[in-house]
Coordinates of C-alpha atoms in Angstrom, one line a residue:
M13 CA 2.2 -21.6 -27.8
E14 CA 5.2 -23.1 -26.0
K15 CA 7.5 -20.2 -26.8
W16 CA 9.4 -18.2 -24.2
R17 CA 12.2 -15.7 -24.5
S18 CA 15.1 -17.9 -23.3
K19 CA 14.1 -21.0 -25.2
E20 CA 16.5 -20.6 -28.1
M21 CA 19.2 -18.8 -26.2
W22 CA 19.9 -21.7 -23.8
R23 CA 20.2 -24.1 -26.7
S24 CA 23.0 -22.0 -28.4
P25 CA 26.6 -23.0 -28.0
D26 CA 27.3 -19.4 -27.1
A27 CA 25.4 -20.0 -23.9
A28 CA 27.8 -22.6 -22.5
G29 CA 29.2 -20.3 -19.9
G30 CA 25.7 -19.4 -18.6
R31 CA 24.6 -23.0 -18.6
T32 CA 27.5 -24.2 -16.6
T33 CA 26.8 -21.7 -13.9
F34 CA 23.3 -22.9 -13.6
K35 CA 24.4 -26.5 -13.6
T36 CA 26.4 -25.7 -10.4
V37 CA 23.0 -25.2 -8.6
G38 CA 21.6 -28.4 -9.9
L39 CA 20.1 -27.7 -13.3
T40 CA 20.6 -30.3 -16.1
D41 CA 20.5 -30.3 -19.8
E42 CA 16.8 -31.3 -19.8
D43 CA 16.0 -28.3 -17.6
F44 CA 17.1 -25.9 -20.4
Q45 CA 14.3 -27.2 -22.5
R46 CA 11.8 -25.7 -20.0
P47 CA 10.9 -22.1 -19.1
I48 CA 13.1 -20.6 -16.4
I49 CA 10.9 -18.9 -13.8
G50 CA 12.2 -16.4 -11.3
I51 CA 10.8 -16.8 -7.8
A52 CA 11.2 -13.3 -6.1
N53 CA 10.9 -14.0 -2.4
T54 CA 10.9 -11.4 0.3
W55 CA 11.5 -13.8 3.2
A56 CA 13.2 -12.0 6.1
E57 CA 13.4 -12.0 9.9
M58 CA 12.4 -8.4 10.2
G59 CA 8.7 -8.9 10.9
P60 CA 5.7 -11.3 10.8
G61 CA 4.8 -10.4 7.3
H62 CA 7.9 -12.1 5.9
S63 CA 8.8 -14.8 8.4
H64 CA 6.7 -17.6 6.8
L65 CA 7.6 -17.0 3.2
R66 CA 10.2 -19.7 2.9
Q67 CA 7.5 -22.3 3.2
I68 CA 5.3 -20.6 0.7
A69 CA 8.2 -20.3 -1.7
E70 CA 8.9 -24.1 -1.4
V71 CA 5.3 -24.8 -2.2
V72 CA 5.3 -22.4 -5.2
K73 CA 8.5 -24.1 -6.6
A74 CA 6.9 -27.5 -6.3
G75 CA 4.0 -26.2 -8.3
V76 CA 6.3 -24.8 -11.0
W77 CA 8.2 -28.2 -11.3
Q78 CA 4.9 -30.0 -11.5
A79 CA 3.8 -27.9 -14.4
G80 CA 7.0 -28.3 -16.4
G81 CA 8.9 -25.1 -15.4
V82 CA 12.2 -24.6 -13.7
P83 CA 12.0 -22.3 -10.6
L84 CA 15.0 -20.3 -9.5
E85 CA 14.5 -18.4 -6.2
F86 CA 16.2 -15.1 -5.4
G87 CA 15.9 -12.8 -2.4
N88 CA 14.8 -9.3 -2.1
M89 CA 14.6 -6.8 0.8
A90 CA 11.7 -6.6 3.1
Q91 CA 11.0 -4.3 6.0
C92 CA 8.5 -3.5 8.7
P93 CA 8.0 0.3 9.2
N94 CA 6.3 -0.2 12.6
Q95 CA 9.8 -0.6 14.1
V96 CA 10.9 2.9 13.2
E97 CA 7.8 5.0 13.4
G98 CA 8.7 8.5 14.7
S99 CA 12.4 8.2 13.8
H100 CA 14.4 9.3 10.8
G101 CA 14.4 5.7 9.5
I102 CA 10.7 5.9 8.6
R103 CA 11.7 8.3 5.8
Y104 CA 13.1 5.3 3.9
D105 CA 9.8 3.6 4.0
T106 CA 8.2 4.7 0.7
A107 CA 11.5 4.5 -1.1
T108 CA 11.8 0.8 -0.4
R109 CA 9.0 0.2 -3.0
D110 CA 11.3 1.6 -5.7
I111 CA 14.3 -0.3 -4.4
L112 CA 12.4 -3.5 -4.6
S113 CA 11.1 -2.8 -8.1
F114 CA 14.7 -2.1 -9.3
S115 CA 16.0 -5.3 -7.6
V116 CA 13.4 -7.5 -9.3
E117 CA 14.0 -5.8 -12.7
A118 CA 17.7 -6.2 -12.5
A119 CA 17.6 -9.8 -11.4
T120 CA 15.1 -10.7 -14.1
E121 CA 17.0 -9.2 -16.9
L122 CA 20.4 -10.4 -15.7
H123 CA 19.2 -14.0 -15.6
M124 CA 16.8 -14.0 -18.5
F125 CA 13.8 -15.3 -16.6
D126 CA 10.9 -16.2 -18.8
G127 CA 8.3 -15.4 -16.1
L128 CA 8.1 -14.4 -12.4
V129 CA 6.3 -15.5 -9.3
M130 CA 6.6 -12.7 -6.7
I131 CA 6.1 -13.6 -3.0
G132 CA 5.5 -10.9 -0.5
T133 CA 3.2 -9.4 2.1
C134 CA 3.7 -5.9 3.3
D135 CA 3.1 -2.2 2.5
K136 CA 5.7 -1.4 -0.1
I137 CA 6.4 -5.0 -1.3
I138 CA 3.3 -5.7 -3.3
P139 CA 3.4 -2.2 -4.9
G140 CA 7.1 -2.7 -5.7
F141 CA 6.2 -6.0 -7.3
L142 CA 3.5 -4.4 -9.4
L143 CA 5.9 -1.7 -10.7
A144 CA 8.4 -4.4 -11.6
A145 CA 5.7 -6.5 -13.3
A146 CA 4.5 -3.5 -15.4
R147 CA 8.1 -2.5 -16.3
L148 CA 9.2 -6.0 -17.4
D149 CA 5.9 -7.1 -19.0
L150 CA 6.6 -10.8 -18.6
P151 CA 4.2 -13.5 -17.5
T152 CA 3.9 -12.7 -13.8
I153 CA 1.8 -13.8 -10.8
I154 CA 1.9 -12.3 -7.3
V155 CA 1.5 -14.6 -4.3
P156 CA 0.6 -12.4 -1.3
G157 CA 1.7 -13.6 2.2
G158 CA -1.7 -13.1 3.8
S159 CA -3.0 -11.7 7.0
Q160 CA -2.2 -12.9 10.5
K161 CA -4.7 -13.9 13.1
P162 CA -5.8 -11.1 15.5
G163 CA -4.3 -11.2 19.0
N164 CA -6.4 -11.9 22.1
Y165 CA -5.9 -9.8 25.2
K166 CA -7.9 -10.8 28.3
G167 CA -10.5 -12.6 26.2
K168 CA -10.9 -9.8 23.6
P169 CA -9.5 -9.6 20.1
I170 CA -7.0 -6.9 19.7
M171 CA -4.6 -5.8 17.0
T172 CA -1.4 -3.9 16.4
D173 CA -2.9 -0.4 15.9
L174 CA -4.5 -0.4 19.4
L175 CA -1.3 -1.6 21.0
M176 CA 0.6 1.3 19.4
S177 CA -1.9 3.8 20.8
E178 CA -1.6 2.3 24.2
G179 CA 2.2 2.4 24.0
Y180 CA 2.2 6.1 23.1
A181 CA -0.4 6.8 25.9
Y182 CA 1.8 5.0 28.4
S183 CA 4.8 7.2 27.4
M184 CA 2.6 10.3 28.0
G185 CA 1.4 9.1 31.4
K186 CA -2.1 8.6 30.0
S187 CA -2.4 4.9 29.6
R188 CA -5.1 2.8 31.1
L189 CA -2.6 0.0 31.5
T190 CA 0.2 -0.7 33.9
H191 CA 3.7 -1.4 32.5
E192 CA 3.1 -5.1 33.2
E193 CA -0.2 -5.0 31.3
L194 CA 1.3 -3.2 28.4
I195 CA 4.0 -5.9 28.1
E196 CA 1.3 -8.6 28.4
M197 CA -0.6 -7.0 25.6
E198 CA 2.6 -6.7 23.5
D199 CA 3.3 -10.4 23.9
C200 CA -0.1 -11.5 22.6
I201 CA -0.8 -8.9 19.9
C202 CA 0.8 -10.8 16.9
P203 CA 0.1 -14.5 17.4
S204 CA 1.1 -15.7 14.0
A205 CA 3.0 -14.8 10.8
G206 CA 1.3 -12.5 8.3
A207 CA 0.3 -8.9 7.8
C208 CA -1.2 -7.2 10.9
A209 CA -4.9 -8.2 10.8
V210 CA -6.3 -4.7 10.3
L211 CA -7.0 -3.1 6.9
G212 CA -3.7 -1.2 6.9
T213 CA -1.7 -0.7 3.8
A214 CA -0.3 -4.2 3.8
N215 CA -3.6 -5.9 3.6
T216 CA -5.1 -3.3 1.3
V217 CA -2.4 -3.7 -1.3
Q218 CA -2.7 -7.5 -1.1
C219 CA -6.4 -7.1 -1.9
M220 CA -5.5 -4.8 -4.8
A221 CA -3.3 -7.4 -6.3
E222 CA -6.3 -9.7 -6.5
A223 CA -8.7 -7.1 -7.5
M224 CA -6.6 -6.1 -10.5
G225 CA -6.1 -9.7 -11.6
M226 CA -2.4 -10.1 -10.7
A227 CA -3.1 -12.7 -7.9
L228 CA -5.4 -15.7 -8.0
P229 CA -8.9 -15.4 -6.7
G230 CA -8.9 -15.7 -2.9
A231 CA -5.2 -14.8 -2.6
G232 CA -5.8 -11.2 -1.3
T233 CA -7.4 -12.3 2.0
A234 CA -6.5 -15.9 2.7
P235 CA -4.9 -16.2 6.2
A236 CA -1.1 -16.3 6.2
V237 CA -1.0 -19.6 8.2
S238 CA -3.6 -21.8 6.5
T239 CA -4.1 -24.7 4.1
K240 CA -5.8 -22.2 1.8
R241 CA -2.7 -20.1 1.6
L242 CA -0.5 -23.1 0.8
A243 CA -3.0 -24.3 -1.8
L244 CA -3.0 -20.9 -3.5
A245 CA 0.8 -21.0 -3.5
K246 CA 0.9 -24.4 -5.2
Q247 CA -1.7 -23.3 -7.7
S248 CA 0.3 -20.1 -8.5
G249 CA 3.4 -22.2 -9.2
R250 CA 1.5 -24.2 -11.7
Q251 CA -0.3 -21.2 -13.1
I252 CA 2.8 -19.3 -14.0
V253 CA 3.8 -22.0 -16.5
K254 CA 0.3 -21.8 -18.0
L255 CA 0.7 -18.0 -18.4
I256 CA 4.0 -18.5 -20.2
M257 CA 2.6 -21.2 -22.5
E258 CA -0.4 -19.0 -23.3
G259 CA 1.7 -15.9 -23.8
I260 CA -0.2 -13.8 -21.2
S261 CA 2.1 -11.1 -19.8
A262 CA 1.7 -8.5 -17.1
R263 CA 0.5 -5.7 -19.3
D264 CA -2.2 -8.0 -20.7
I265 CA -3.6 -7.8 -17.2
L266 CA -2.4 -4.5 -15.9
N267 CA -4.2 -1.7 -17.8
A268 CA -6.5 1.2 -17.3
K269 CA -9.6 -1.0 -16.9
S270 CA -8.0 -3.3 -14.3
I271 CA -6.7 -0.4 -12.3
E272 CA -10.1 1.1 -12.4
N273 CA -11.5 -2.1 -11.0
G274 CA -8.9 -1.9 -8.3
I275 CA -9.8 1.6 -7.3
K276 CA -13.4 0.7 -7.1
V277 CA -12.6 -2.2 -4.7
L278 CA -10.4 0.2 -2.7
H279 CA -13.3 2.6 -2.2
A280 CA -15.6 -0.3 -1.3
L281 CA -13.1 -1.5 1.3
G282 CA -12.5 2.0 2.7
G283 CA -8.8 1.0 2.5
S284 CA -5.6 2.7 3.3
T285 CA -4.9 6.2 1.9
N286 CA -1.3 5.0 1.1
T287 CA -2.8 2.7 -1.6
I288 CA -3.6 5.8 -3.7
I289 CA 0.1 6.7 -4.0
H290 CA 0.9 3.2 -5.1
L291 CA -1.9 3.0 -7.7
L292 CA -0.8 6.3 -9.1
A293 CA 2.8 5.1 -9.3
L294 CA 1.6 2.1 -11.2
A295 CA -0.4 4.3 -13.6
H296 CA 2.7 6.4 -14.1
E297 CA 4.7 3.3 -14.9
L298 CA 2.1 2.3 -17.5
N299 CA 1.9 5.8 -18.9
L300 CA -1.8 6.0 -17.9
L301 CA -1.9 9.2 -15.7
D302 CA -4.0 10.9 -18.4
R303 CA -6.7 8.4 -17.4
I304 CA -5.9 7.1 -13.9
N305 CA -5.4 10.2 -11.8
L306 CA -6.7 11.8 -8.6
D307 CA -9.7 13.4 -10.4
F308 CA -10.7 10.0 -11.7
I309 CA -10.2 8.4 -8.2
E310 CA -12.4 11.2 -6.7
K311 CA -15.1 10.5 -9.4
L312 CA -15.1 6.8 -8.6
G313 CA -15.2 7.5 -4.9
E314 CA -18.5 9.4 -5.5
E315 CA -19.8 6.3 -7.4
I316 CA -18.7 3.5 -5.1
P317 CA -19.5 3.7 -1.3
C318 CA -17.6 1.9 1.5
I319 CA -19.4 -1.5 2.0
T320 CA -17.1 -3.1 4.6
A321 CA -16.3 -2.2 8.2
I322 CA -12.8 -3.6 8.8
Q323 CA -10.6 -2.3 11.5
P324 CA -9.6 0.5 12.0
S325 CA -12.9 1.6 10.3
G326 CA -15.1 -1.0 12.0
P327 CA -15.2 -4.1 14.2
Y328 CA -14.1 -6.8 11.7
T329 CA -10.7 -8.3 10.7
V330 CA -9.3 -9.2 7.3
G331 CA -9.9 -12.9 8.3
D332 CA -13.6 -12.1 8.8
L333 CA -13.6 -10.6 5.3
D334 CA -12.1 -13.7 3.9
E335 CA -14.7 -15.9 5.6
A336 CA -17.5 -13.6 4.3
G337 CA -16.4 -14.1 0.7
G338 CA -13.2 -12.1 0.4
I339 CA -12.3 -9.8 -2.5
Q340 CA -14.3 -11.9 -4.9
G341 CA -17.3 -11.3 -2.6
V342 CA -16.7 -7.6 -2.6
M343 CA -16.4 -7.6 -6.4
K344 CA -19.6 -9.6 -6.6
Q345 CA -21.4 -6.7 -4.9
L346 CA -19.7 -4.3 -7.4
E347 CA -20.3 -6.5 -10.4
A348 CA -22.4 -4.1 -12.3
H349 CA -19.7 -1.4 -11.9
L350 CA -16.7 -3.5 -12.9
H351 CA -15.0 -4.2 -16.2
L352 CA -15.8 -7.9 -16.4
D353 CA -13.7 -8.5 -19.6
C354 CA -10.4 -7.9 -17.8
M355 CA -8.0 -10.8 -18.0
T356 CA -6.6 -12.2 -14.7
V357 CA -3.6 -14.5 -13.9
A358 CA -6.2 -17.4 -13.6
C359 CA -6.3 -17.2 -17.4
T360 CA -10.0 -16.3 -17.0
T361 CA -11.7 -12.9 -17.0
V362 CA -13.1 -11.1 -14.0
G363 CA -16.6 -11.9 -15.1
E364 CA -15.8 -15.6 -15.4
N365 CA -14.3 -15.6 -11.9
L366 CA -17.3 -13.8 -10.4
K367 CA -19.6 -16.6 -11.5
K368 CA -18.0 -18.6 -8.8
A369 CA -18.0 -15.8 -6.2
H370 CA -20.4 -15.7 -3.2
V371 CA -21.1 -13.3 -0.3
Y372 CA -21.7 -15.4 2.8
N373 CA -22.3 -12.6 5.3
E374 CA -23.9 -9.3 4.2
D375 CA -23.3 -7.9 7.7
M376 CA -19.6 -8.1 6.7
I377 CA -19.9 -7.3 3.0
H378 CA -22.9 -5.0 2.6
P379 CA -24.9 -4.6 -0.6
L380 CA -24.3 -1.3 -2.4
E381 CA -27.7 0.0 -1.5
A382 CA -26.9 -0.4 2.2
P383 CA -23.3 0.9 2.6
V384 CA -21.3 1.4 5.7
Y385 CA -20.4 4.8 4.6
E386 CA -21.5 6.9 1.6
G387 CA -18.5 7.4 -0.6
G388 CA -15.0 5.9 -0.5
L389 CA -11.7 7.7 0.1
A390 CA -12.0 11.4 -0.4
V391 CA -9.9 13.8 -2.5
L392 CA -10.0 17.3 -1.1
K393 CA -9.2 20.5 -3.0
G394 CA -9.0 24.2 -2.2
N395 CA -6.7 27.2 -1.8
L396 CA -4.5 25.1 0.6
A397 CA -4.1 22.1 -1.8
G398 CA -4.4 21.1 -5.4
N399 CA -5.3 17.8 -3.9
A400 CA -5.2 16.0 -0.5
I401 CA -6.5 12.6 0.7
A402 CA -8.8 11.7 3.6
R403 CA -10.2 8.4 4.9
P404 CA -13.8 9.2 5.9
S405 CA -14.5 5.8 7.3
I406 CA -12.3 6.5 10.3
L407 CA -13.7 9.9 11.1
A408 CA -16.3 10.5 13.8
K409 CA -19.3 12.4 12.3
E410 CA -18.4 15.6 14.2
M411 CA -14.9 15.6 12.7
R412 CA -16.0 15.3 9.0
H413 CA -16.3 19.1 8.9
H414 CA -14.1 21.2 11.1
C415 CA -12.6 24.6 11.3
G416 CA -9.7 25.4 13.7
P417 CA -6.5 27.3 14.2
A418 CA -3.3 26.0 12.7
K419 CA -0.5 24.7 14.9
V420 CA 2.5 24.4 12.6
F421 CA 5.4 22.0 12.8
D422 CA 8.2 21.8 10.2
S423 CA 8.9 18.1 10.8
M424 CA 7.5 14.8 12.2
E425 CA 9.9 15.0 15.2
E426 CA 8.8 18.6 16.1
A427 CA 5.1 17.6 15.9
D428 CA 5.6 14.5 18.1
A429 CA 7.4 16.6 20.7
G430 CA 4.9 19.4 20.5
I431 CA 1.9 17.2 21.1
R432 CA 3.6 15.5 24.0
S433 CA 4.7 18.8 25.6
G434 CA 1.2 20.3 25.4
L435 CA 1.7 22.8 22.6
V436 CA -1.3 21.5 20.7
K437 CA -4.7 22.7 22.1
E438 CA -8.1 21.3 21.6
G439 CA -9.7 22.2 18.2
S440 CA -6.4 22.7 16.4
I441 CA -5.4 21.7 12.9
V442 CA -2.0 20.2 13.4
V443 CA 0.0 21.1 10.3
V444 CA 3.1 18.9 9.7
R445 CA 5.0 20.0 6.6
Y446 CA 8.2 19.4 4.7
E447 CA 7.5 15.6 4.8
G448 CA 6.5 15.1 1.2
P449 CA 8.3 13.3 -1.6
R450 CA 11.1 16.0 -1.8
G451 CA 10.7 17.5 1.7
G452 CA 10.9 14.3 3.7
P453 CA 12.6 13.3 1.6
G454 CA 10.8 10.2 0.5
T455 CA 7.2 10.9 1.7
T456 CA 7.4 10.3 5.4
D457 CA 4.8 8.1 7.2
L458 CA 3.4 10.2 10.1
L459 CA 1.7 7.4 12.0
S460 CA 3.6 8.5 15.1
V461 CA 1.9 11.9 15.1
V462 CA -1.5 10.3 14.6
C463 CA -0.8 8.0 17.5
N464 CA 0.2 10.9 19.7
L465 CA -3.1 12.7 18.9
Q466 CA -4.9 9.5 19.8
A467 CA -3.0 8.8 23.0
S468 CA -3.4 12.4 24.2
G469 CA -7.1 12.5 23.6
L470 CA -6.8 15.4 21.2
Y471 CA -8.1 13.2 18.4
K472 CA -11.7 14.1 19.5
T473 CA -11.3 17.7 18.4
C474 CA -8.0 17.9 16.4
C475 CA -7.0 16.9 12.9
M476 CA -3.5 16.4 11.4
L477 CA -2.8 18.0 8.0
T478 CA 0.4 16.9 6.2
D479 CA 2.2 16.7 2.9
G480 CA 3.4 13.3 4.1
K481 CA 1.5 10.1 4.2
V482 CA -0.2 8.1 7.0
S483 CA -0.2 4.4 7.7
G484 CA -3.5 2.5 7.4
F485 CA -3.3 1.9 11.1
G486 CA -4.1 5.6 11.8
R487 CA -7.3 6.1 13.8
A488 CA -7.1 9.8 14.7
P489 CA -8.4 12.3 12.1
Y490 CA -5.9 13.2 9.4
I491 CA -5.7 14.6 5.9
C492 CA -2.5 13.6 4.1
Q493 CA -0.7 13.8 0.8
V494 CA -1.3 17.5 0.5
S495 CA 0.1 18.6 -2.9
P496 CA 1.9 20.7 -4.0
E497 CA 4.1 19.9 -1.0
A498 CA 5.7 22.5 1.2
A499 CA 9.2 21.8 0.0
V500 CA 8.4 23.0 -3.5
G501 CA 6.6 26.1 -2.2
G502 CA 3.1 24.7 -2.0
P503 CA 0.5 26.7 0.1
L504 CA 1.2 24.5 3.1
A505 CA 4.6 26.2 3.4
L506 CA 2.9 29.6 3.9
V507 CA 0.6 28.6 6.8
R508 CA 1.4 30.2 10.2
D509 CA 0.3 29.5 13.7
G510 CA -3.3 30.7 14.3
D511 CA -4.4 30.7 10.7
M512 CA -7.9 29.3 10.5
I513 CA -8.1 26.2 8.4
E514 CA -11.4 24.5 7.4
Y515 CA -12.0 21.2 5.8
D516 CA -15.3 19.6 4.7
I517 CA -15.3 15.9 3.7
E518 CA -18.8 15.9 2.2
N519 CA -18.0 18.9 0.0
K520 CA -14.4 17.8 -0.7
S521 CA -12.9 21.1 0.3
L522 CA -9.7 22.3 2.2
E523 CA -9.3 26.0 2.7
I524 CA -7.2 28.5 4.7
H525 CA -9.1 31.6 5.7
I526 CA -6.6 34.3 4.7
S527 CA -6.7 36.7 1.7
D528 CA -5.1 36.1 -1.6
E529 CA -3.0 39.2 -1.0
E530 CA -1.7 37.9 2.3
M531 CA -0.8 34.6 0.7
A532 CA 1.1 36.4 -2.1
R533 CA 3.0 38.5 0.5
R534 CA 4.0 35.4 2.4
R535 CA 5.0 33.7 -0.8
A536 CA 7.3 36.5 -1.7
E537 CA 9.0 36.1 1.8
W538 CA 9.3 32.3 1.7
T539 CA 12.5 30.5 1.2
A540 CA 12.9 26.7 1.0
P541 CA 14.6 25.2 4.1
P542 CA 17.8 23.2 3.7
C543 CA 17.5 19.6 2.7
R544 CA 17.6 17.1 5.7
V545 CA 19.9 14.7 3.8
H546 CA 23.0 15.4 1.8
D547 CA 24.0 12.0 0.6
G548 CA 22.7 8.4 0.4
F549 CA 19.7 7.0 -1.3
L550 CA 17.1 9.6 0.0
S551 CA 19.1 12.4 -1.6
L552 CA 17.7 11.1 -5.0
Y553 CA 14.2 11.9 -3.8
A554 CA 15.1 15.4 -2.7
K555 CA 16.1 16.1 -6.3
L556 CA 14.0 13.7 -8.4
G557 CA 10.9 12.8 -6.3
N558 CA 7.7 12.9 -8.2
P559 CA 4.7 14.6 -6.5
V560 CA 2.2 12.3 -4.8
E561 CA -0.3 12.7 -7.7
M562 CA 2.4 10.9 -9.8
G563 CA 3.0 8.2 -7.2
A564 CA 5.8 9.8 -5.2
G565 CA 8.5 7.7 -6.8
L566 CA 11.7 8.7 -8.7
D567 CA 11.3 10.6 -12.0
M568 CA 12.9 8.0 -14.3
K569 CA 11.0 8.8 -17.5
I570 CA 13.5 9.9 -20.2

């Protein structure tokens, strides 16, 4: 095909001013005869997920040059929410997905890139890239940063989620560790660059990029520090030029069928609940919510069981998953349930890719007929929620159906303090509200509350219920993304201390045991609390935040 959008523009005399600015960074007249490819890099010093991306970007650019393209690298923000769990700063977490997508969109249009290679690792970065790719609809390939190796403490593998629980337990005077032992554990928990080795949101969304065809086969699970990761980076640089030459753009790959494939892989992995928000945001971006919605996700969860046991749901790491066959291996087990005709950035279909896929360890990647857990992520409904999300694979059997009295908190901070001060009793349903898209604002990650339940020992009999979200690190029982959220008058706003709340994972139900008349009386008395913010970026979410079933982003459709 050899046609790209900037080809004629850069040859025009009118473009002299633009050409001269590019020449100042080393481009020559010959380079303007080639496609210009934006390299969106999220290298940063804020965490292990980003610290190695300079090297990956250099290898990607080498691949682009080799294939006849011109790479131009630009920076984007990156963050690590672990550093602000439990503080107001965590409310910016979800919003960074949208900031990143806007940044990539603006840089791409301002500089007339012909294609994009997007390099990133963590929770909101890959989803932000996917939103930008769908919006721009240019040839695009995602290069995930990969997973780090697990830490090793006193001869045993250990990862970030367990360290966090021990840290919270120490603060509550309930740790099994001395202060010196806690610091020793802290010093060995993250031994390399890359996303934390558990199947948290970061690793789950990297897997989704591969499952939906936007990253090369193997890229979702290859270790961050490995020859495999560098080889995939070099190949991705070459491949973006091929995508441009063959005229394959992002929306040729991202569509209802490829997202459905991604959802099925999500259920098979038993991945992070946060991934659902990001997939729904992508569906909203692509105008596919009539097909890709929570009812559809629930239906697929009944069809596809969880066939892996990766921490925090089991004993294995993402590195173990990679060695067992990776996402291609998982998709091989799901082959009869997938859309095999979906195109991928490899310029081959899912079916063609799976001809080369293998499962090397069925103890790690189970066959469908011998699942780890029957059913994937669960969508609950009832008089307390139009929809809410649970991760059954982390729940002890005795906590998959529970009825208990509500203990209500109107913020993350109140809930953390309440658990630490002994206000929560065994058997309670810990309601944490006004933390959704508009209430947070920004859809607050409530991992700190889950960690406090874990550290206090209350996780054995208590469950958190929230209109916010929960990190994939969460091990204590929780039900999140309750919608409608409390800030817009959803039923969660009407719950009072002592109300009996019952959930049933198997039957997908979430109910409060009070009469319709009492609910109506409370609704008549309810008034919305004042917004937590009055200016700054989060104020946009207080006014324009979409509900979680639309992806919890900003309402930008005109």
